[in-house]
Coordinates of C-alpha atoms in Angstrom, one line a residue:
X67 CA 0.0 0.0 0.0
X68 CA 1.5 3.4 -1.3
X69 CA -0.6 5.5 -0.2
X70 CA -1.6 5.1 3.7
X71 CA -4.3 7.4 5.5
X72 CA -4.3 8.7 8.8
X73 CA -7.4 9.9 10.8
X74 CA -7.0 12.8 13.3
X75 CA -9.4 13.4 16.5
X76 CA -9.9 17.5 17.1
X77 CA -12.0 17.6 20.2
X78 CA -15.5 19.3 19.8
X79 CA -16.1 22.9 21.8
X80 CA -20.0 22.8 22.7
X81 CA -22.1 25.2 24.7
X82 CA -24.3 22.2 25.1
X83 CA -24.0 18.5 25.9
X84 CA -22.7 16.1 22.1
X85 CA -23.9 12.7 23.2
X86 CA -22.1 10.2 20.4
X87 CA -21.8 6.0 20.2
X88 CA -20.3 4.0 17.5
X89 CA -20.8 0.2 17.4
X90 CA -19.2 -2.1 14.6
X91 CA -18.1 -5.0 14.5
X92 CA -14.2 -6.6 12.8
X93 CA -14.5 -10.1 12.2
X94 CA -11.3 -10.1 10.9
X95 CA -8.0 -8.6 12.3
X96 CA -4.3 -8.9 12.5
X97 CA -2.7 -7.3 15.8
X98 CA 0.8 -6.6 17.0
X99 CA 1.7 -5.7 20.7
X100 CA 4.5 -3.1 20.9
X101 CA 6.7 -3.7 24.9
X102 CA 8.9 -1.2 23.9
X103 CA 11.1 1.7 21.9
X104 CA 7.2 2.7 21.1
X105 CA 8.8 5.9 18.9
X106 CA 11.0 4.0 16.9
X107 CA 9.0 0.6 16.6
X108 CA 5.8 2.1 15.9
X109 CA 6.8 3.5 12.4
X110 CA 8.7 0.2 11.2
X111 CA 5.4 -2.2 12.9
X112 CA 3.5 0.2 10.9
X113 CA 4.8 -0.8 7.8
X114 CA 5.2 -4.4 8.9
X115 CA 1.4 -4.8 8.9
X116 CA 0.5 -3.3 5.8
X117 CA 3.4 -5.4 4.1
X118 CA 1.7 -8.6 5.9
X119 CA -1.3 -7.5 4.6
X120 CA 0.0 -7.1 0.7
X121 CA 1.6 -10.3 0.9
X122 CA -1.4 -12.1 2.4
X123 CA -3.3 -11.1 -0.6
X124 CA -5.6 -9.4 2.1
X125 CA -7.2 -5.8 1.6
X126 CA -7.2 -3.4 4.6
X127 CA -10.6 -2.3 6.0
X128 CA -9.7 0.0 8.6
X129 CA -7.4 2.6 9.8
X130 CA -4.5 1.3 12.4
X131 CA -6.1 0.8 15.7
X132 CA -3.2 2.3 18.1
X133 CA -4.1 1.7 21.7
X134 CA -2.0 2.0 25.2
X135 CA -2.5 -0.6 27.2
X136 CA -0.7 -1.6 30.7
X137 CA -0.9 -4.7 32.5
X138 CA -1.7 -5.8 36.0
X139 CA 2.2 -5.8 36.6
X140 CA 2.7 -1.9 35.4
X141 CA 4.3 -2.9 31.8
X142 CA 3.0 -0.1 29.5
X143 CA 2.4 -1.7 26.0
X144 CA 1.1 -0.7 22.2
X145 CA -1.3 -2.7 20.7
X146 CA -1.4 -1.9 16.9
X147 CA -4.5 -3.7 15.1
X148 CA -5.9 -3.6 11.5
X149 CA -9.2 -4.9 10.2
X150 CA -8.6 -7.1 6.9
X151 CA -10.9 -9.3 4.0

């Protein structure tokens, strides 16, 4: 994939109460758990899953999940996860 997209969250300014849900549902998905370098291994696990993906014949149907995550010990982690056909 050449031509990647990113999606960017601006918060909202309201004078009144936004209520907003989202449900859906990935039947598919590949995941890859970051334990550390985050900066430097999150470009190059980036590219690692869209390669996957290319090379598994699969097509991507979401954007790169990115989520911060720490366990019951206190290890921080990065979860990167992609919904595929």
């Amino acid at each position: 994939m050449s031509n990647p997209t990113a999606e960017l969250f601006i918060p909202i300014e309201a004078e009144e109460e936004i209520n907003f849900s989202s449900y859906f549902l990935n039947d598919r998905m590949i995941m890859t758990r970051l334990k550390d370098d985050f900066d430097a291994q999150s470009q190059v696990t980036f590219w690692e899953l869209l390669t996957y993906i290319e090379e598994h014949e699969m097509s991507r149907k979401t954007s790169i999940f990115i989520e911060f995550k720490e366990t019951n010990a206190g290890q921080t982690n990065v979860e990167m996860s992609v919904g595929v056909q």
